[in-house]
Coordinates of C-alpha atoms in Angstrom, one line a residue:
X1 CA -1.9 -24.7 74.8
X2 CA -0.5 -28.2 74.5
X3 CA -4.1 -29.2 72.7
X4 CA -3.0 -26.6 70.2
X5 CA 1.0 -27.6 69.9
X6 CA -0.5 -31.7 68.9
X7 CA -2.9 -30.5 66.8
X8 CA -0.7 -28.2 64.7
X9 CA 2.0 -31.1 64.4
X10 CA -0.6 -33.2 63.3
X11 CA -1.7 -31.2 60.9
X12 CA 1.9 -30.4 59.4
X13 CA 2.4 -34.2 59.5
X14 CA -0.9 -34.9 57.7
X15 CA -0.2 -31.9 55.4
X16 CA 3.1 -33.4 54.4
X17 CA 1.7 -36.8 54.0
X18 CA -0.8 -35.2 51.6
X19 CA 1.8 -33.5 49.7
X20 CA 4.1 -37.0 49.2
X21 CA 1.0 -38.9 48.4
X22 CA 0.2 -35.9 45.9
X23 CA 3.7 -36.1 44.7
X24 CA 3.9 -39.5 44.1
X25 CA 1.0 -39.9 41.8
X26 CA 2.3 -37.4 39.5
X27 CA 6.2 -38.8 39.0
X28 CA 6.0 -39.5 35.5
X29 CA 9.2 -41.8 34.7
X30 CA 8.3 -41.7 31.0
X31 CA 8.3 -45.1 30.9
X32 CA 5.3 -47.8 30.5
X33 CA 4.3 -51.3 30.0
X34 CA 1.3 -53.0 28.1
X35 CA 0.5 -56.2 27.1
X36 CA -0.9 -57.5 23.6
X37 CA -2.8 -60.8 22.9
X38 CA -2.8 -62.2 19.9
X39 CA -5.1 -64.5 18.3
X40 CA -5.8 -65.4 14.8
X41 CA -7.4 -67.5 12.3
X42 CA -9.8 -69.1 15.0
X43 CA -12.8 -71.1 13.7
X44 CA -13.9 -73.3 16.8
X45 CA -15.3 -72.2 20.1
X46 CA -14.0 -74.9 22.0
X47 CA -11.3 -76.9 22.6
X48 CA -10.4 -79.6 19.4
X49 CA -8.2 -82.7 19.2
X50 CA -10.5 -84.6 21.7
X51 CA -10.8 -81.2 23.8
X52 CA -6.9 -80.9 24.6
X53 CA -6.2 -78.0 22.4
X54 CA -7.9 -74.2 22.1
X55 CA -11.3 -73.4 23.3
X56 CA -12.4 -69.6 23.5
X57 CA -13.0 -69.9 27.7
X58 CA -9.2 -71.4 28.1
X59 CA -8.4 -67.8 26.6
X60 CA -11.1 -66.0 28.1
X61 CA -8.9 -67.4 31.8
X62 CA -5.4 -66.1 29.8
X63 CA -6.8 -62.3 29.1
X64 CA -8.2 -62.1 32.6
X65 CA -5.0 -63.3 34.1
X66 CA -2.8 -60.6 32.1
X67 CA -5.7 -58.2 32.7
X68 CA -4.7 -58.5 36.5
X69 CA -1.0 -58.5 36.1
X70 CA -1.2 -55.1 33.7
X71 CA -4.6 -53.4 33.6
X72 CA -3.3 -51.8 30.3
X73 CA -3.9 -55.4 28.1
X74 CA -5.6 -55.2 24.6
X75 CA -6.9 -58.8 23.1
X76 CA -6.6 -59.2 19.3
X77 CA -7.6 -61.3 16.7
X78 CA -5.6 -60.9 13.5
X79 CA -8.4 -62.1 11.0
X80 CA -10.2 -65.3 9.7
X81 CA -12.9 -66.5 12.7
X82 CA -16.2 -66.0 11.2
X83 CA -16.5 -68.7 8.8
X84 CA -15.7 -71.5 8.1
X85 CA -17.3 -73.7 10.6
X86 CA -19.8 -77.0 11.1
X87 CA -21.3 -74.7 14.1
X88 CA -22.0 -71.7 10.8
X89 CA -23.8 -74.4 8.8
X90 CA -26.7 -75.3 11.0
X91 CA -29.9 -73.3 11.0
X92 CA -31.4 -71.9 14.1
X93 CA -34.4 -70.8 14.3
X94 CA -34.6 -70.4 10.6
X95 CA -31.1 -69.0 10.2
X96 CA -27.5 -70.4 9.1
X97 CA -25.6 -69.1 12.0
X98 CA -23.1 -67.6 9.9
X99 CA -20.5 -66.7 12.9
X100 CA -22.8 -65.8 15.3
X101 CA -21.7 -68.3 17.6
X102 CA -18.3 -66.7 17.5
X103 CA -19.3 -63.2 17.8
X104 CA -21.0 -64.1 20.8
X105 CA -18.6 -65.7 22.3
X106 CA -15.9 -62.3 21.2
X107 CA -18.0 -60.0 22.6
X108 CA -18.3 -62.0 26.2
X109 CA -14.4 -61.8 25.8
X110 CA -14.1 -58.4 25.5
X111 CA -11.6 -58.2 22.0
X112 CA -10.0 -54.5 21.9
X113 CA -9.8 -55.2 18.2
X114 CA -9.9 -57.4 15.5
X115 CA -9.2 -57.5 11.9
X116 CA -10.9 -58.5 8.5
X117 CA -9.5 -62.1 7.3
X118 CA -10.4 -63.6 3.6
X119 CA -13.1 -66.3 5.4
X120 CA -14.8 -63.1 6.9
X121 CA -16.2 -62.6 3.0
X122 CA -17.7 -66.0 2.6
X123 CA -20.4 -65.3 3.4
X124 CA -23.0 -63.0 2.4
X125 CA -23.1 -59.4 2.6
X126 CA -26.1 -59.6 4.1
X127 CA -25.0 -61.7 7.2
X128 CA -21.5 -60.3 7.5
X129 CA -23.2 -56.9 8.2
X130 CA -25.5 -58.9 10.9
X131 CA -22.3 -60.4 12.0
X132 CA -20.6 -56.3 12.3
X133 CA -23.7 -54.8 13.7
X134 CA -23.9 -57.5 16.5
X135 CA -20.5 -57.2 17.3
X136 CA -19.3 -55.0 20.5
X137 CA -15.4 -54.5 19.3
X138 CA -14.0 -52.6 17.1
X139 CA -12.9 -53.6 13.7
X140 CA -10.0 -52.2 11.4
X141 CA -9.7 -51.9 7.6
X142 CA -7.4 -50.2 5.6
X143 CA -7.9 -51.9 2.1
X144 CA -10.7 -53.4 1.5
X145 CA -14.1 -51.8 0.7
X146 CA -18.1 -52.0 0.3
X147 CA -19.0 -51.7 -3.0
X148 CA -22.2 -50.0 -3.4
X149 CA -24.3 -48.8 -6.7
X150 CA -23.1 -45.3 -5.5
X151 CA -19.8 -46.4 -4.9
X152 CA -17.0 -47.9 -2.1
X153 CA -17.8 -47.2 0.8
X154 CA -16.1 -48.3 4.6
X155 CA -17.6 -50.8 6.0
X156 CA -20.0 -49.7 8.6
X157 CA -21.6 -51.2 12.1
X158 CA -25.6 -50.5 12.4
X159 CA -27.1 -50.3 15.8
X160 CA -30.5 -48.7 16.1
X161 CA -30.4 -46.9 12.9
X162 CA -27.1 -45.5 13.8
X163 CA -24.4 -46.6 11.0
X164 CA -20.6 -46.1 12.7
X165 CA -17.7 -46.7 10.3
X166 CA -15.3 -49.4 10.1
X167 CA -11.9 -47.4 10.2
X168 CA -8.5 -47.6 8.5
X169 CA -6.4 -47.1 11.8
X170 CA -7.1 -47.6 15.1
X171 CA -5.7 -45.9 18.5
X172 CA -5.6 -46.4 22.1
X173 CA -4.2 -44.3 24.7
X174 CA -3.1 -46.1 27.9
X175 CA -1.8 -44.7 31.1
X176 CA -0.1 -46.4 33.9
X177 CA -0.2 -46.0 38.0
X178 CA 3.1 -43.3 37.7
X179 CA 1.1 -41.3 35.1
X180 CA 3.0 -41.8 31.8
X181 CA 0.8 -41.4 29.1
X182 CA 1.2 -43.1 26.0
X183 CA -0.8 -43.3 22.3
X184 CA -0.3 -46.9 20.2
X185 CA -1.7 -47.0 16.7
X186 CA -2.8 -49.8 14.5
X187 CA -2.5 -50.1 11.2
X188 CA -4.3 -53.3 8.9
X189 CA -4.5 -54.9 5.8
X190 CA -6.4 -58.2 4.2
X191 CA -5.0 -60.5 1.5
X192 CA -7.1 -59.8 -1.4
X193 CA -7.8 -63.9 -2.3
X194 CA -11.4 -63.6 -1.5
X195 CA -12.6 -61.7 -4.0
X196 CA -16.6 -60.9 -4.6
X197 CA -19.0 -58.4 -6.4
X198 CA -19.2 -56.6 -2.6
X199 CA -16.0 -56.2 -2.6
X200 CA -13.1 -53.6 -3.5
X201 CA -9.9 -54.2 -2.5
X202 CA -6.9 -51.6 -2.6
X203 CA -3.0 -52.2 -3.3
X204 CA -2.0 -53.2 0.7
X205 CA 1.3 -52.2 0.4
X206 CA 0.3 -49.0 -1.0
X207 CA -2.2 -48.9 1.8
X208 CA -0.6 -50.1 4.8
X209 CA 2.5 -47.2 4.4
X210 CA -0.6 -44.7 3.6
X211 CA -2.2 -46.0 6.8
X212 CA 1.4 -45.4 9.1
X213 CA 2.0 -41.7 7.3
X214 CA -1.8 -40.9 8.9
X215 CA -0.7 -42.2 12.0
X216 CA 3.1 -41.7 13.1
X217 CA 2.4 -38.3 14.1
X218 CA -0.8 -38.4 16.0
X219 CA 0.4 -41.2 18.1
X220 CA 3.5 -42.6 19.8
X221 CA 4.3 -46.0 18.4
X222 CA 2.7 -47.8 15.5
X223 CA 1.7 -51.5 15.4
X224 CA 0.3 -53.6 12.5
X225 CA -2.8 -56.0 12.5
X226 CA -3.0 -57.9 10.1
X227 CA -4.2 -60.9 7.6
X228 CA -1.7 -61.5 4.6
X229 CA 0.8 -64.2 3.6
X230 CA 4.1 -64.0 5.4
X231 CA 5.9 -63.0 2.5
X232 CA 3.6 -59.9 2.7
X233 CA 4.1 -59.0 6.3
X234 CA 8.0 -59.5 5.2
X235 CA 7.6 -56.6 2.8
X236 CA 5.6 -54.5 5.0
X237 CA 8.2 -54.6 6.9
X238 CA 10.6 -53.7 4.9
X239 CA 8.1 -50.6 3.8
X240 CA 7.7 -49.7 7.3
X241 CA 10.4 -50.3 9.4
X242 CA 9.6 -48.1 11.9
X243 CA 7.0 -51.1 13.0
X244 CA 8.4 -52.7 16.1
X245 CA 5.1 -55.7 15.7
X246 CA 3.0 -57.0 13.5
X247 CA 0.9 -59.6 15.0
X248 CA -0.5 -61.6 11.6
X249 CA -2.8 -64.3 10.4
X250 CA -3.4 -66.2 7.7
X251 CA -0.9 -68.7 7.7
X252 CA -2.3 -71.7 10.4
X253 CA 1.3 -72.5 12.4
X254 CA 3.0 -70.5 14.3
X255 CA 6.1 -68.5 13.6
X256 CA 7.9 -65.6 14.6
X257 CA 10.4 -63.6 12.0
X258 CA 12.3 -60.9 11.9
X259 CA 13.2 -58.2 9.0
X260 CA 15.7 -55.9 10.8
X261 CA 13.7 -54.7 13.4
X262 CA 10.4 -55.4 12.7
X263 CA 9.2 -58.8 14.6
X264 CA 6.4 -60.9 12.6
X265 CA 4.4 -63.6 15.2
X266 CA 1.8 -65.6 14.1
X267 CA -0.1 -68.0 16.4
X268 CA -1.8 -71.6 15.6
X269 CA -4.5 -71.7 14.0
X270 CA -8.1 -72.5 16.4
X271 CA -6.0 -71.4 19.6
X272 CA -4.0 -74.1 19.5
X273 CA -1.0 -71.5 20.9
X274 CA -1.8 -67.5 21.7
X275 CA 1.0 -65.3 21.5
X276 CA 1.4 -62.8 24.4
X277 CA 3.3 -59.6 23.8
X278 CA 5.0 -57.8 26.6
X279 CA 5.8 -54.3 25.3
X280 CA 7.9 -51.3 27.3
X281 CA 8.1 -48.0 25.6
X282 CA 10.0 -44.9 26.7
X283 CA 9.0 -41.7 25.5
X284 CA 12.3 -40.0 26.3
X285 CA 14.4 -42.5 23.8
X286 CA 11.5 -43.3 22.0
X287 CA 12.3 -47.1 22.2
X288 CA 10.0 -50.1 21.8
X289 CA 11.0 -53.0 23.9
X290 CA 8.9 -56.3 22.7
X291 CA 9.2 -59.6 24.6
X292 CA 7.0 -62.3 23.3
X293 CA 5.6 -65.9 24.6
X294 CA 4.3 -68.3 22.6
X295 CA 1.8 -69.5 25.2
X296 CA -0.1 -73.2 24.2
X297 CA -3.7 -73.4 25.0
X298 CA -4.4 -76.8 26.7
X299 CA -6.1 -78.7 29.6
X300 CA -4.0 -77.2 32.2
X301 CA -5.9 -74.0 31.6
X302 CA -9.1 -73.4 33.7
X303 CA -11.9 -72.1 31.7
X304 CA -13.6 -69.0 32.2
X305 CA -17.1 -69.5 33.4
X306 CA -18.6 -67.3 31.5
X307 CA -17.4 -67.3 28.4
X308 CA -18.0 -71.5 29.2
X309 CA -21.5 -71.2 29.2
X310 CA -21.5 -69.4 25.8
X311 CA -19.2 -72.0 24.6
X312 CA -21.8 -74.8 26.3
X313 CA -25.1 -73.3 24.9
X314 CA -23.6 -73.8 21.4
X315 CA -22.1 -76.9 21.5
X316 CA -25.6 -78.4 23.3
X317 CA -26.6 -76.9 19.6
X318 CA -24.2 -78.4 17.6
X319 CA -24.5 -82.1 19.6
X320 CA -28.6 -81.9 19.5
X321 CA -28.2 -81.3 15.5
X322 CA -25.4 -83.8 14.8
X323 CA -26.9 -86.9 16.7
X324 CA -29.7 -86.5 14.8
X325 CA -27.2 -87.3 11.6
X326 CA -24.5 -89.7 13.6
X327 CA -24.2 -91.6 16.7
X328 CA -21.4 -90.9 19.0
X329 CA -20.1 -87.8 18.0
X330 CA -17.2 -87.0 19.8
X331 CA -15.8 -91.0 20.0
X332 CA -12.6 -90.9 18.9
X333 CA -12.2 -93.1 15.4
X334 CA -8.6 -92.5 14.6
X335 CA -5.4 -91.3 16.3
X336 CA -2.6 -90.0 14.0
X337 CA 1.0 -89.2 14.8
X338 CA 1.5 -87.4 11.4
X339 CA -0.6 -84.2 10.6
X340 CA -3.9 -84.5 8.3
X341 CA -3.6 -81.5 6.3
X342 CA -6.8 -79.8 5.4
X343 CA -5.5 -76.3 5.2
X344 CA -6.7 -74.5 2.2
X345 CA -3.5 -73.4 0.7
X346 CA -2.8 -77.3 0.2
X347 CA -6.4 -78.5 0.0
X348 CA -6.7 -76.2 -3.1
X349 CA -3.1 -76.9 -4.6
X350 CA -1.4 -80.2 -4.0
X351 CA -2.6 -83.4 -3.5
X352 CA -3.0 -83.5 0.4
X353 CA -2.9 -86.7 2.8
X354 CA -6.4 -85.5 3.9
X355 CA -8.0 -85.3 0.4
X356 CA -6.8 -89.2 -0.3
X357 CA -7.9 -90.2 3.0
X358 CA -11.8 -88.4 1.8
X359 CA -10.9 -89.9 -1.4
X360 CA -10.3 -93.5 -0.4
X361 CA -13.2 -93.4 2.1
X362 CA -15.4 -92.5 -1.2
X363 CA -14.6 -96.0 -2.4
X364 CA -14.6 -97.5 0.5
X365 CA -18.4 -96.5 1.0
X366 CA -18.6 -98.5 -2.7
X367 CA -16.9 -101.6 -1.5
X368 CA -13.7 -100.5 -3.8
X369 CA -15.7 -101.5 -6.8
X370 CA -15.3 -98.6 -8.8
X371 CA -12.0 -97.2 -10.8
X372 CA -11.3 -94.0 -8.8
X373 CA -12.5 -91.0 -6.5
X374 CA -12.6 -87.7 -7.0
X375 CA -13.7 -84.7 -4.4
X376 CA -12.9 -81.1 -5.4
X377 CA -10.5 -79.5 -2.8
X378 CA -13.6 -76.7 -2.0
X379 CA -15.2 -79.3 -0.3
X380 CA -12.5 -79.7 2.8
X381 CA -13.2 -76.6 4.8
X382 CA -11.2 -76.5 8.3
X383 CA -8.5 -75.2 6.8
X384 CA -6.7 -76.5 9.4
X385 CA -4.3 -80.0 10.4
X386 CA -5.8 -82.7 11.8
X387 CA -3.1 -84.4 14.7
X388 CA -3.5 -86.7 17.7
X389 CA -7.1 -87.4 18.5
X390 CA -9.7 -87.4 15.8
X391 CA -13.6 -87.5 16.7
X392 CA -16.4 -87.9 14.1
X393 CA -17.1 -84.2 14.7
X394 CA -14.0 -83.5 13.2
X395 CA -14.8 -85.0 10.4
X396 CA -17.9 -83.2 9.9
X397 CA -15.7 -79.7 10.5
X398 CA -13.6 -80.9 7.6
X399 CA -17.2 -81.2 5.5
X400 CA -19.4 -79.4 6.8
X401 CA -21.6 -79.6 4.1
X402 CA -21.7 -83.1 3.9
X403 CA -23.0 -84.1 0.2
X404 CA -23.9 -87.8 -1.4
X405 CA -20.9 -89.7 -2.9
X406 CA -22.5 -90.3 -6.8
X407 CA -20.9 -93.0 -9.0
X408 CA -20.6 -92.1 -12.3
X409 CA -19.7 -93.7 -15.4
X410 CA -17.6 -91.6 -17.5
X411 CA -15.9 -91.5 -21.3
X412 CA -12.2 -91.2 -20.5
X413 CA -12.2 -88.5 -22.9
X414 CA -14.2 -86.2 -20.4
X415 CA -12.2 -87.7 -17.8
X416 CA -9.1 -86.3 -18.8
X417 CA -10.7 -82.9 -19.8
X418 CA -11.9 -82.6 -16.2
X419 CA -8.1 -84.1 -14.4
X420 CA -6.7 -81.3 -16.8
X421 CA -9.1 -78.6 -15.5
X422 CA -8.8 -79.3 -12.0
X423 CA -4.9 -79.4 -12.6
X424 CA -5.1 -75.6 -14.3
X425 CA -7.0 -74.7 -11.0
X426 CA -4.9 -75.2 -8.9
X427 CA -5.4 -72.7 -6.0
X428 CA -9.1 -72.7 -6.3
X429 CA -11.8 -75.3 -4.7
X430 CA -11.9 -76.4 -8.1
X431 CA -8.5 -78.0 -7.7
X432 CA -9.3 -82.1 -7.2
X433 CA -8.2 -84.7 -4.4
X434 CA -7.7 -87.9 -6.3
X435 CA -7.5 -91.5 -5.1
X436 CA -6.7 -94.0 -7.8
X437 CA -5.3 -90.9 -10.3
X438 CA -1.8 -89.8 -10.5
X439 CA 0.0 -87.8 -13.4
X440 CA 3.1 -88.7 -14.6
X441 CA 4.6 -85.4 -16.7
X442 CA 1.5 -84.8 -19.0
X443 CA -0.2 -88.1 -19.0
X444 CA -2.7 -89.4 -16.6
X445 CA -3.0 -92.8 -14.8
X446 CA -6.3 -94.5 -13.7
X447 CA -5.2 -97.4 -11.2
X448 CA -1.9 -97.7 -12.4
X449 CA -3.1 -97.8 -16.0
X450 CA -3.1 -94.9 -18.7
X451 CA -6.1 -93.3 -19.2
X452 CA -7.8 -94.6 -21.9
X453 CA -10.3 -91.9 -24.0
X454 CA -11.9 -94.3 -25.8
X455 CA -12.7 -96.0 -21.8
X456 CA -15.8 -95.9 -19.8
X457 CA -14.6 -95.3 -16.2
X458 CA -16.6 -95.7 -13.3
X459 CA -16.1 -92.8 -10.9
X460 CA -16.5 -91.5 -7.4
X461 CA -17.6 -88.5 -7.4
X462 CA -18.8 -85.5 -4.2
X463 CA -21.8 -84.4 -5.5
X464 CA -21.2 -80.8 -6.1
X465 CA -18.7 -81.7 -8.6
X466 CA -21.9 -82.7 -10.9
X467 CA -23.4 -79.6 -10.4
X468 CA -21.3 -77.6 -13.1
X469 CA -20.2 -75.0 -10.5
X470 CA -16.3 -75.4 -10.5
X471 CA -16.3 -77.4 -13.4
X472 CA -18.5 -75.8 -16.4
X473 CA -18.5 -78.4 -18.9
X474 CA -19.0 -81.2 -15.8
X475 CA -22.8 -81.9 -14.9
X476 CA -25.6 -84.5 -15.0
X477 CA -26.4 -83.4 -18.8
X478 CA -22.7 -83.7 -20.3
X479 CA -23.1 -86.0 -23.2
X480 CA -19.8 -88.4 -21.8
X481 CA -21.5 -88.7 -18.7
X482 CA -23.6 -92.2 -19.2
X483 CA -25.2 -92.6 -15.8
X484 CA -24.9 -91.8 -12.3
X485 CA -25.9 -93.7 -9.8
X486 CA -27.5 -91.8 -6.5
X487 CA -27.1 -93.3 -3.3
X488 CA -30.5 -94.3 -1.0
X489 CA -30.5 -92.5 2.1
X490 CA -29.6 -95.8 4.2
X491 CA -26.6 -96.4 1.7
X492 CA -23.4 -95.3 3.5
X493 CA -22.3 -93.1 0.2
X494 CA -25.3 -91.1 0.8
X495 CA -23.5 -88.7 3.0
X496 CA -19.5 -88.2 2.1
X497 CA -18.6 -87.2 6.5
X498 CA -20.4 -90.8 7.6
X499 CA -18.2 -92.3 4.8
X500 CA -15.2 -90.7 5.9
X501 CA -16.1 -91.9 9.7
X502 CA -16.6 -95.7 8.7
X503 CA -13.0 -95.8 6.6
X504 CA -11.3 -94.3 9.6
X505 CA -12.9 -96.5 12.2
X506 CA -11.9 -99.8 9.6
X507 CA -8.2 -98.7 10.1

């Protein structure tokens, strides 16, 4: 009999126990917590500046960290990472890597999403879908197409014969340890500057609010993605106020804005700074809590072994290839206080401290025995600032594809034709860095002097400038070009980066 009395009490005690438990797991408070980080406009694997700054493991550590303090973390990049690169110029095993180093590297990481940036259509169709259909993440695009011969089309990932579109939203449902439920959309857009034949690109305004109106009712909150100037996240905003983020790219420093509501953060460019974003949402007042950290990436960040290796294997690539071009590749040859800027947006429009520091090195490699230098701003592709530490490799990231230094003699009457052209261009590669050259209102200066048409100048020149690509009526066979002189291979002008190096290390 007392057998029987304990083991009923023990099973009413376990029996309520059960029930507590039971109940426990089912409180739903309504409210929950996730976390978002943001990355964007990321060209290099590892770390830059002399290693203090970015590198994909150092992140790799960040996500896994947040993954452990809230399982319910998404990792983003908000455009720009496949190109451009010195890694995407070299050729293994009878391929330009294109981005596959980074794609790699992504998919070790585990991104929840990314978005399409303008550098994503450099280059060709043909490895951009190799680049999508080795990818493991999921990508989002709302206004920009394939063009086919049947028509525009979404862009699509191909594994095993299986095509899967790209779409124009993206959601994710998270749920927490209390059992609150909660749907998040994404909604993206691209800055139409890169435009090709491949492509078709769609109003993003027009897009982006069509995108939320698929979206606000099929999902709890709304988020943007996305790749644009800042003044078009502004009026995105504006369009969409209901948007309590938009994490952004494009622009290579780091900001955070507000238009009413709506917060705006952009990180550095190359993981120089992540942003993490804290959100709470409760789906009783339907209210969107965001608190952000601007979080730098530097050497006090352990780096994720994994990932490393990735990083590693690639780098082992890129050091084997470069040595066989220059010695000591990651000695450091200059230190600078003030910013080199190679970003494109100046690169391509104003005359950049970067493009006269290329510029002078050009006639430095010529003993300063010529009248001036000229490289079009096409040619500097980090996009990106130089600060701090600089290493020869850094110089070959600013040209990556390196290129002969001609001297040219040159009627002054072409001359100016070609310093008016590259004026009109401004916000293309065609757009020209000038050492020696300055323009006072309408007229032009050669060393101080004005240009003479009747003249013969002798000119620096990057090679691909003679190639009539950016500048039509500029080439080897224009009738005011007299000679150009080619450099021999062991001639320091016979490749524009070692040029570069030598000035720098002279300072």
């Amino acid at each position: 009999m007392k057998f029987t009395k304990a083991l009923f009490y023990f099973l009413s005690i376990s029996i309520l126990i059960s029930c507590s438990s039971v109940k426990e797991t089912k409180k739903d408070d309504g409210k929950i917590d996730f976390t978002f980080l943001q990355l964007n406009d990321v060209y290099e694997i590892a770390p830059i500046q002399g290693g203090e700054f970015g590198g994909m493991a150092r992140v790799a550590k960040v996500h896994k960290d947040l993954l452990k303090e809230n399982k319910n973390t998404m990792l983003f990049m908000a455009g720009d990472f496949l190109n451009p690169s010195l890694i995407g110029t070299l050729k293994v095993d009878g391929e330009r890597v294109r981005g596959k180093q980074m794609v790699e590297v992504m998919n070790a990481m585990h991104f929840d999403l990314v978005a399409f940036g303008n550098h994503e259509f450099d280059i060709s169709p043909k490895d951009l879908q190799k680049r999508l259909n080795e990818s493991t993440f999921p990508w989002i695009s709302a206004n920009v197409k394939l063009k086919t011969k049947e028509g525009s089309i979404p862009f699509y990932k191909e594994v095993n014969g299986v095509k899967k579109e790209v779409h124009e939203t993206f959601i994710k449902e998270f749920i927490d340890k209390d059992g609150t439920k909660v749907k998040i959309g994404f909604i993206s857009v691209c800055i139409p500057s890169n435009p090709q034949e491949h492509l078709e690109y769609s109003n993003m305004f027009v897009k982006a609010r069509a995108s939320y109106a698929s979206l606000k009712d099929k999902v709890d909150v709304v988020f943007g993605l996305t790749h644009v100037k800042l003044a078009n996240d502004k009026r995105i905003a504006k369009l969409i106020p209901e948007l309590p983020l938009i994490m952004g790219g494009h622009e290579h420093t780091n900001s955070n804005n507000f238009i009413g509501n709506v917060q705006i953060s952009k990180a550095d460019a190359n993981a120089k700074t992540v942003y993490i974003h804290r959100v709470s949402y409760d789906k009783k007042t339907k209210k969107t809590v965001v608190k952000s950290e601007l979080k730098e990436i530097n050497t006090s960040i352990r780096e994720d072994e994994k990932v490393g290796k990735i990083v590693n294997k690639w780098q082992n690539i890129l050091n084997a290839k470069i040595n066989d071009i220059i010695k000591n590749p990651s000695e450091i040859i200059y230190k600078t206080a003030i910013p080199l800027d190679g970003r494109d947006v100046t690169v391509r429009s104003t005359q950049s401290n970067l493009g006269t520091v290329i510029a002078k090195a050009m006639s430095f490699a010529y003993d300063d025995e010529i009248d001036a230098a000229l490289v079009n701003g096409g040619s500097i592709r980090i996009d990106d600032q130089l600060i701090g530490n600089v290493t020869a490799v850094d110089i070959f990231r600013v040209l990556p594809y390196g290129g002969a230094i001609l001297k040219v003699e040159i009627k002054g009457r072409l001359l100016k034709r070609v310093l008016d052209y590259g004026q009109l261009a401004a916000g293309t590669g065609a757009y020209l860095q000038r050492y020696q050259i300055q323009q006072k209102g309408k007229n032009w200066f050669i060393a101080q002097k004005p240009l003479d048409s009747d003249k013969t100048y002798t000119i620096a020149f990057s090679d691909y400038l003679l190639k009539g690509f950016d500048i039509p009526f500029l080439s080897d066979k224009s009738t005011e070009v007299f000679s150009i002189y080619t450099p021999k291979e062991t001639e320091l002008a016979n490749d524009i980066r070692k040029a570069v190096v030598a000035y720098l290390k002279s300072k």
